[in-house]
mmCIF file of C-alpha atoms in Angstrom:
data_model
loop_
_atom_site.group_PDB
_atom_site.id
_atom_site.type_symbol
_atom_site.label_atom_id
_atom_site.label_comp_id
_atom_site.label_asym_id
_atom_site.label_seq_id
_atom_site.Cartn_x
_atom_site.Cartn_y
_atom_site.Cartn_z
ATOM 1 C CA UNK R 205 -0.056 12.120 -22.069
ATOM 2 C CA UNK R 206 3.560 12.402 -22.124
ATOM 3 C CA UNK R 207 5.438 9.261 -24.100
ATOM 4 C CA UNK R 208 8.733 8.382 -22.230
ATOM 5 C CA UNK R 209 11.585 6.414 -23.044
ATOM 6 C CA UNK R 210 11.701 3.150 -20.954
ATOM 7 C CA UNK R 211 15.418 3.348 -20.829
ATOM 8 C CA UNK R 212 15.587 6.683 -18.995
ATOM 9 C CA UNK R 213 12.839 5.031 -16.612
ATOM 10 C CA UNK R 214 15.275 2.154 -15.970
ATOM 11 C CA UNK R 215 18.135 4.264 -15.541
ATOM 12 C CA UNK R 216 16.231 6.496 -12.984
ATOM 13 C CA UNK R 217 15.509 3.568 -11.213
ATOM 14 C CA UNK R 218 18.768 2.649 -10.999
ATOM 15 C CA UNK R 219 19.972 5.696 -9.246
ATOM 16 C CA UNK R 220 20.865 7.862 -12.082
ATOM 17 C CA UNK R 221 20.215 11.470 -10.690
ATOM 18 C CA UNK R 222 20.207 12.966 -14.229
ATOM 19 C CA UNK R 223 17.847 10.256 -15.911
ATOM 20 C CA UNK R 224 15.463 10.909 -13.055
ATOM 21 C CA UNK R 225 15.738 14.821 -13.290
ATOM 22 C CA UNK R 226 15.334 14.662 -16.948
ATOM 23 C CA UNK R 227 11.870 12.295 -16.488
ATOM 24 C CA UNK R 228 10.546 14.604 -13.923
ATOM 25 C CA UNK R 229 11.345 17.519 -15.906
ATOM 26 C CA UNK R 230 9.464 16.287 -18.867
ATOM 27 C CA UNK R 231 6.195 15.862 -16.711
ATOM 28 C CA UNK R 232 6.342 18.522 -14.672
ATOM 29 C CA UNK R 233 4.336 20.999 -16.603
ATOM 30 C CA UNK R 234 1.724 18.122 -17.333
ATOM 31 C CA UNK R 235 1.542 17.462 -13.883
ATOM 32 C CA UNK R 236 1.318 21.047 -12.453
ATOM 33 C CA UNK R 237 -1.475 21.838 -15.013
ATOM 34 C CA UNK R 238 -3.594 18.531 -13.972
ATOM 35 C CA UNK R 239 -3.150 19.628 -10.131
ATOM 36 C CA UNK R 240 -4.423 23.175 -11.419
ATOM 37 C CA UNK R 241 -7.343 21.787 -12.799
ATOM 38 C CA UNK R 242 -8.447 19.562 -9.839
ATOM 39 C CA UNK R 243 -7.805 21.870 -6.955
ATOM 40 C CA UNK R 244 -8.455 25.245 -8.935
ATOM 41 C CA UNK R 245 -5.796 26.863 -6.793
ATOM 42 C CA UNK R 246 -2.675 27.882 -8.209
ATOM 43 C CA UNK R 247 -0.652 27.994 -5.067
ATOM 44 C CA UNK R 248 -1.908 24.903 -3.816
ATOM 45 C CA UNK R 249 -1.377 23.004 -7.232
ATOM 46 C CA UNK R 250 2.274 24.394 -6.881
ATOM 47 C CA UNK R 251 2.732 22.701 -3.346
ATOM 48 C CA UNK R 252 1.439 19.628 -4.301
ATOM 49 C CA UNK R 253 3.509 19.325 -7.566
ATOM 50 C CA UNK R 254 6.539 19.790 -5.240
ATOM 51 C CA UNK R 255 5.365 17.046 -2.976
ATOM 52 C CA UNK R 256 4.816 14.690 -5.777
ATOM 53 C CA UNK R 257 8.130 15.542 -7.192
ATOM 54 C CA UNK R 258 9.717 14.420 -3.885
ATOM 55 C CA UNK R 259 7.291 11.686 -3.220
ATOM 56 C CA UNK R 260 8.475 10.127 -6.818
ATOM 57 C CA UNK R 261 12.054 10.693 -6.354
ATOM 58 C CA UNK R 262 11.507 8.340 -3.034
ATOM 59 C CA UNK R 263 9.366 5.779 -4.957
ATOM 60 C CA UNK R 264 10.597 5.793 -8.480
ATOM 61 C CA UNK R 265 11.885 1.958 -7.791
ATOM 62 C CA UNK R 266 8.338 0.939 -6.883
ATOM 63 C CA UNK R 267 7.061 2.090 -10.489
ATOM 64 C CA UNK R 268 6.600 -1.041 -12.200
ATOM 65 C CA UNK R 269 5.396 0.424 -15.677
ATOM 66 C CA UNK R 270 1.749 -1.206 -15.663
ATOM 67 C CA UNK R 271 0.660 2.352 -16.447
ATOM 68 C CA UNK R 272 2.237 5.361 -17.983
ATOM 69 C CA UNK R 273 4.347 7.379 -15.870
ATOM 70 C CA UNK R 274 2.395 10.458 -16.275
ATOM 71 C CA UNK R 275 -0.548 8.248 -14.786
ATOM 72 C CA UNK R 276 1.627 7.185 -12.143
ATOM 73 C CA UNK R 277 2.452 10.699 -11.177
ATOM 74 C CA UNK R 278 -1.140 11.668 -11.621
ATOM 75 C CA UNK R 279 -2.216 8.938 -8.916
ATOM 76 C CA UNK R 280 0.476 10.122 -6.488
ATOM 77 C CA UNK R 281 -0.587 13.611 -6.776
ATOM 78 C CA UNK R 282 -4.257 12.857 -6.298
ATOM 79 C CA UNK R 283 -3.541 11.059 -3.436
ATOM 80 C CA UNK R 284 -1.273 13.505 -1.699
ATOM 81 C CA UNK R 285 -4.276 16.105 -2.414
ATOM 82 C CA UNK R 286 -6.723 13.827 -0.870
ATOM 83 C CA UNK R 287 -4.726 13.536 2.080
ATOM 84 C CA UNK R 288 -4.101 17.105 2.427
ATOM 85 C CA UNK R 289 -7.716 17.540 2.566
ATOM 86 C CA UNK R 290 -8.374 14.953 5.213
ATOM 87 C CA UNK R 291 -5.441 16.448 7.369
ATOM 88 C CA UNK R 292 -7.095 19.762 6.939
ATOM 89 C CA UNK R 293 -9.360 20.012 10.114
ATOM 90 C CA UNK R 294 -11.422 23.239 9.364
ATOM 91 C CA UNK R 295 -13.727 22.773 6.701
ATOM 92 C CA UNK R 296 -14.322 26.479 6.720
ATOM 93 C CA UNK R 297 -10.682 27.427 6.059
ATOM 94 C CA UNK R 298 -10.705 24.709 3.173
ATOM 95 C CA UNK R 299 -13.733 26.537 1.616
ATOM 96 C CA UNK R 300 -11.988 29.940 2.222
ATOM 97 C CA UNK R 301 -8.984 28.560 0.387
ATOM 98 C CA UNK R 302 -11.007 27.375 -2.461
ATOM 99 C CA UNK R 303 -12.535 30.521 -3.164
ATOM 100 C CA UNK R 304 -9.259 32.387 -2.861
ATOM 101 C CA UNK R 305 -7.860 30.070 -5.478
ATOM 102 C CA UNK R 306 -10.737 30.399 -8.035
ATOM 103 C CA UNK R 307 -10.382 34.361 -7.382
ATOM 104 C CA UNK R 308 -6.605 33.977 -8.111
ATOM 105 C CA UNK R 309 -7.460 32.251 -11.358
ATOM 106 C CA UNK R 310 -10.146 34.518 -12.175
ATOM 107 C CA UNK R 311 -7.485 37.463 -11.663
ATOM 108 C CA UNK R 312 -5.019 35.500 -13.975
ATOM 109 C CA UNK R 313 -7.746 35.431 -17.042
ATOM 110 C CA UNK R 314 -8.499 39.058 -16.571
ATOM 111 C CA UNK R 315 -4.654 40.022 -16.456
ATOM 112 C CA UNK R 316 -4.404 38.259 -19.881
ATOM 113 C CA UNK R 317 -7.632 40.058 -21.197
ATOM 114 C CA UNK R 318 -9.033 36.382 -21.600
ATOM 115 C CA UNK R 319 -12.722 35.800 -21.063
ATOM 116 C CA UNK R 320 -14.112 33.994 -18.156
ATOM 117 C CA UNK R 321 -15.577 30.582 -18.668
ATOM 118 C CA UNK R 322 -18.816 29.685 -16.951
ATOM 119 C CA UNK R 323 -17.423 26.093 -17.151
ATOM 120 C CA UNK R 324 -14.740 26.874 -14.598
ATOM 121 C CA UNK R 325 -17.290 28.189 -12.100
ATOM 122 C CA UNK R 326 -19.601 25.313 -12.671
ATOM 123 C CA UNK R 327 -16.343 22.761 -12.155
ATOM 124 C CA UNK R 328 -15.337 24.670 -9.141
ATOM 125 C CA UNK R 329 -18.974 24.025 -7.604
ATOM 126 C CA UNK R 330 -18.446 20.456 -7.992
ATOM 127 C CA UNK R 331 -17.945 18.300 -5.074
ATOM 128 C CA UNK R 332 -14.180 17.155 -5.144
ATOM 129 C CA UNK R 333 -14.844 13.477 -5.940
ATOM 130 C CA UNK R 334 -17.047 14.281 -8.510
ATOM 131 C CA UNK R 335 -14.699 16.901 -9.952
ATOM 132 C CA UNK R 336 -11.821 14.454 -10.036
ATOM 133 C CA UNK R 337 -14.007 11.629 -11.808
ATOM 134 C CA UNK R 338 -15.463 13.971 -14.352
ATOM 135 C CA UNK R 339 -11.704 15.346 -15.244
ATOM 136 C CA UNK R 340 -10.147 12.070 -15.452
ATOM 137 C CA UNK R 341 -12.537 10.358 -17.513
ATOM 138 C CA UNK R 342 -13.618 13.223 -19.644
ATOM 139 C CA UNK R 343 -10.422 15.196 -19.966
ATOM 140 C CA UNK R 344 -7.718 12.988 -19.590
ATOM 141 C CA UNK R 345 -9.595 10.021 -21.011
ATOM 142 C CA UNK R 346 -8.764 7.390 -18.754
ATOM 143 C CA UNK R 347 -11.164 4.427 -18.138
ATOM 144 C CA UNK R 348 -13.241 3.717 -15.080
ATOM 145 C CA UNK R 349 -11.157 0.926 -13.840
ATOM 146 C CA UNK R 350 -8.011 3.002 -14.176
ATOM 147 C CA UNK R 351 -9.756 5.837 -12.046
ATOM 148 C CA UNK R 352 -10.793 3.297 -9.580
ATOM 149 C CA UNK R 353 -7.341 2.223 -9.059
ATOM 150 C CA UNK R 354 -5.825 5.876 -9.044
ATOM 151 C CA UNK R 355 -8.327 6.964 -6.561
ATOM 152 C CA UNK R 356 -8.606 3.621 -4.693
ATOM 153 C CA UNK R 357 -12.441 3.578 -4.895
ATOM 154 C CA UNK R 358 -14.598 0.595 -6.802
ATOM 155 C CA UNK R 359 -15.359 1.103 -10.608
ATOM 156 C CA UNK R 360 -19.254 1.231 -9.592
ATOM 157 C CA UNK R 361 -18.524 4.301 -7.701
ATOM 158 C CA UNK R 362 -16.356 5.952 -10.380
ATOM 159 C CA UNK R 363 -19.374 5.557 -12.813
ATOM 160 C CA UNK R 364 -21.593 6.973 -10.201
ATOM 161 C CA UNK R 365 -19.151 10.123 -9.625
ATOM 162 C CA UNK R 366 -18.908 10.845 -13.300
ATOM 163 C CA UNK R 367 -22.724 10.311 -13.801
ATOM 164 C CA UNK R 368 -23.553 12.463 -10.852
ATOM 165 C CA UNK R 369 -20.976 15.457 -11.984
ATOM 166 C CA UNK R 370 -21.933 15.481 -15.493
ATOM 167 C CA UNK R 371 -25.585 15.833 -14.104
ATOM 168 C CA UNK R 372 -24.666 18.561 -11.791
ATOM 169 C CA UNK R 373 -22.691 20.339 -14.655
ATOM 170 C CA UNK R 374 -25.403 20.140 -16.962
ATOM 171 C CA UNK R 375 -27.728 21.875 -14.297
ATOM 172 C CA UNK R 376 -25.310 24.665 -13.638
ATOM 173 C CA UNK R 377 -24.729 25.331 -17.135
ATOM 174 C CA UNK R 378 -28.536 24.932 -18.012
ATOM 175 C CA UNK R 379 -28.044 22.227 -20.492
ATOM 176 C CA UNK R 380 -30.638 19.809 -19.140
ATOM 177 C CA UNK R 381 -31.353 16.840 -20.924
ATOM 178 C CA UNK M 128 -6.960 4.374 -21.488
ATOM 179 C CA UNK M 129 -10.088 2.818 -23.490
ATOM 180 C CA UNK M 130 -12.971 3.552 -25.837
ATOM 181 C CA UNK M 131 -15.658 3.601 -23.207
ATOM 182 C CA UNK M 132 -18.533 5.772 -23.909
ATOM 183 C CA UNK M 133 -17.955 6.623 -27.723
ATOM 184 C CA UNK M 134 -20.825 8.413 -28.421
ATOM 185 C CA UNK M 135 -21.483 11.366 -30.383
ATOM 186 C CA UNK M 136 -19.745 14.381 -29.341
ATOM 187 C CA UNK M 137 -21.609 15.851 -26.351
ATOM 188 C CA UNK M 138 -21.989 19.731 -26.328
ATOM 189 C CA UNK M 139 -21.341 19.619 -22.498
ATOM 190 C CA UNK M 140 -18.469 17.555 -22.810
ATOM 191 C CA UNK M 141 -16.775 19.741 -25.599
ATOM 192 C CA UNK M 142 -17.610 22.863 -23.450
ATOM 193 C CA UNK M 143 -15.787 21.176 -20.692
ATOM 194 C CA UNK M 144 -12.628 20.747 -22.845
ATOM 195 C CA UNK M 145 -12.654 24.114 -24.476
ATOM 196 C CA UNK M 146 -12.868 25.727 -20.793
ATOM 197 C CA UNK M 147 -10.023 23.568 -19.466
ATOM 198 C CA UNK M 148 -7.931 24.249 -22.310
ATOM 199 C CA UNK M 149 -8.436 27.906 -22.152
ATOM 200 C CA UNK M 150 -7.217 27.567 -18.094
ATOM 201 C CA UNK M 151 -4.184 25.793 -19.476
ATOM 202 C CA UNK M 152 -3.486 28.699 -22.018
ATOM 203 C CA UNK M 153 -3.972 31.090 -19.303
ATOM 204 C CA UNK M 154 -1.267 29.365 -17.225
ATOM 205 C CA UNK M 155 1.203 28.600 -20.219
ATOM 206 C CA UNK M 156 4.132 30.101 -18.503
ATOM 207 C CA UNK M 157 4.332 27.176 -16.072
ATOM 208 C CA UNK M 158 7.890 26.277 -16.492
ATOM 209 C CA UNK M 159 9.846 23.465 -15.011
ATOM 210 C CA UNK M 160 12.309 23.666 -12.946
ATOM 211 C CA UNK M 161 16.313 23.827 -14.677
ATOM 212 C CA UNK M 162 17.621 20.191 -15.128
ATOM 213 C CA UNK M 163 20.400 21.153 -12.977
ATOM 214 C CA UNK M 164 18.199 22.212 -9.939
ATOM 215 C CA UNK M 165 16.400 19.181 -10.317
ATOM 216 C CA UNK M 166 19.306 16.917 -10.268
ATOM 217 C CA UNK M 167 20.736 18.802 -7.114
ATOM 218 C CA UNK M 168 17.699 18.108 -5.553
ATOM 219 C CA UNK M 169 17.359 14.713 -6.226
ATOM 220 C CA UNK M 170 20.632 14.245 -4.786
ATOM 221 C CA UNK M 171 20.302 16.232 -1.766
ATOM 222 C CA UNK M 172 16.925 14.406 -1.268
ATOM 223 C CA UNK M 173 18.756 10.840 -1.644
ATOM 224 C CA UNK M 174 21.180 12.158 1.148
ATOM 225 C CA UNK M 175 18.395 13.075 3.213
ATOM 226 C CA UNK M 176 16.590 9.923 2.854
ATOM 227 C CA UNK M 177 19.848 7.827 3.476
ATOM 228 C CA UNK M 178 20.332 9.642 6.822
ATOM 229 C CA UNK M 179 16.645 9.433 7.805
ATOM 230 C CA UNK M 180 16.845 5.624 6.989
ATOM 231 C CA UNK M 181 20.241 5.466 9.244
ATOM 232 C CA UNK M 182 18.606 7.324 11.930
ATOM 233 C CA UNK M 183 15.630 4.848 11.818
ATOM 234 C CA UNK M 184 17.580 1.805 11.982
ATOM 235 C CA UNK M 185 19.800 3.100 14.855
ATOM 236 C CA UNK M 186 16.646 3.947 16.871
ATOM 237 C CA UNK M 187 15.187 0.496 15.807
ATOM 238 C CA UNK M 188 18.532 -1.101 17.033
ATOM 239 C CA UNK M 189 18.713 0.960 20.193
ATOM 240 C CA UNK M 190 14.802 -0.060 21.110
ATOM 241 C CA UNK M 191 15.545 -3.725 20.387
ATOM 242 C CA UNK M 192 18.453 -3.970 22.715
ATOM 243 C CA UNK M 193 16.669 -2.422 25.228
ATOM 244 C CA UNK M 194 13.464 -4.700 24.961
ATOM 245 C CA UNK M 195 16.165 -7.569 24.793
ATOM 246 C CA UNK M 196 18.000 -6.479 27.952
ATOM 247 C CA UNK M 197 15.048 -6.093 29.908
ATOM 248 C CA UNK M 198 13.912 -9.629 28.910
ATOM 249 C CA UNK M 199 17.379 -10.876 29.776
ATOM 250 C CA UNK M 200 17.053 -9.552 33.017
ATOM 251 C CA UNK M 201 13.904 -10.562 33.785
ATOM 252 C CA UNK M 202 14.657 -14.275 32.861
ATOM 253 C CA UNK M 203 17.912 -14.167 34.915
ATOM 254 C CA UNK M 204 16.845 -12.609 37.932
ATOM 255 C CA UNK M 205 13.315 -14.203 37.985
ATOM 256 C CA UNK M 206 14.363 -17.290 40.116
ATOM 257 C CA UNK M 207 15.937 -14.790 43.014
ATOM 258 C CA UNK M 208 12.508 -12.778 42.744
ATOM 259 C CA UNK M 209 10.482 -16.252 42.908
ATOM 260 C CA UNK M 210 12.474 -17.478 46.081
ATOM 261 C CA UNK M 211 12.078 -14.089 47.765
ATOM 262 C CA UNK M 212 8.506 -14.344 47.527
ATOM 263 C CA UNK M 213 8.518 -17.826 48.675
ATOM 264 C CA UNK M 214 10.444 -17.220 51.832
ATOM 265 C CA UNK M 215 8.734 -13.578 52.439
ATOM 266 C CA UNK M 216 5.285 -15.219 52.604
ATOM 267 C CA UNK M 217 5.931 -17.973 55.506
ATOM 268 C CA UNK M 218 8.322 -15.458 57.220
ATOM 269 C CA UNK M 219 5.439 -12.589 57.145
ATOM 270 C CA UNK M 220 2.827 -15.409 58.469
ATOM 271 C CA UNK M 221 4.943 -16.240 61.391
ATOM 272 C CA UNK M 222 6.045 -12.924 62.439
ATOM 273 C CA UNK M 223 2.125 -12.008 62.411
ATOM 274 C CA UNK M 224 1.203 -15.306 64.233
ATOM 275 C CA UNK M 225 4.084 -14.396 67.095
ATOM 276 C CA UNK M 226 2.432 -10.856 67.156
ATOM 277 C CA UNK M 227 -0.990 -12.263 67.773
ATOM 278 C CA UNK M 228 0.128 -14.669 70.488
ATOM 279 C CA UNK M 229 2.124 -12.126 72.137
ATOM 280 C CA UNK M 230 -0.595 -9.717 72.200
ATOM 281 C CA UNK M 231 -2.805 -12.653 73.446
ATOM 282 C CA UNK M 232 -0.692 -13.751 76.180
ATOM 283 C CA UNK M 233 -0.676 -10.103 77.432
ATOM 284 C CA UNK M 234 -4.291 -9.987 77.538
ATOM 285 C CA UNK M 235 -4.429 -13.290 79.670
ATOM 286 C CA UNK M 236 -1.905 -11.661 82.238
ATOM 287 C CA UNK M 237 -3.909 -8.725 82.778
ATOM 288 C CA UNK M 238 -7.092 -10.640 83.402
#
């Protein structure tokens, strides 16, 4: 997570465009990488990253400092992504896009002579709610309660999604307990 | 963040972290937009937002003016409308009665 100066946030909230630009630029890569992991689709991640930037410009005054600025951005980005999935009517098209996304990531691995990771394949096969819960809990280290607030679901649901997600991953990677 | 679930390192979680870190490394060149470009975008967005809000406010006032106008007209015209109905009903009854009487008279003369 990125630590940021409260003074910059305050300035940005008071309408200082330069301060807000600095704040958003400092968090841009973090947010983009988060979206890349959640969506597993580079172009979609970039789209939502842009939307999140715009939304945060609009809503900066409503940031109350109860969570870190990066968590606030992650919350906005996650909700925008969920909204986009809900709005897309055709599930088939969505699945196709997911496949294209993972293919594009694979191609990026190959072009950099990097070995493909089975974990990424396993994550891509996880249903989105479980994928998000596992990522936020075990990669970003958020607590169940925080994740619940981010995804607007009860803490118990987060716990069950994380548990289910991990079980699925173990099964996919052949690491059954 | 908290310290929930702090147990011995889970090989699966380590694998997960390594895999995702590798994804980060492959996309290392994700560069943020320049400060000046972002500042310009923020300023443009602020202007757009202000225009949008002004338009919404204008629409709100127009709609409320229309609603208030129609309510006012209804209130002012209601007595006239009421009187018209009050006068029209007996007049119609008288006309109908006269027509019936005239037709009956005509029938009686024929017989």
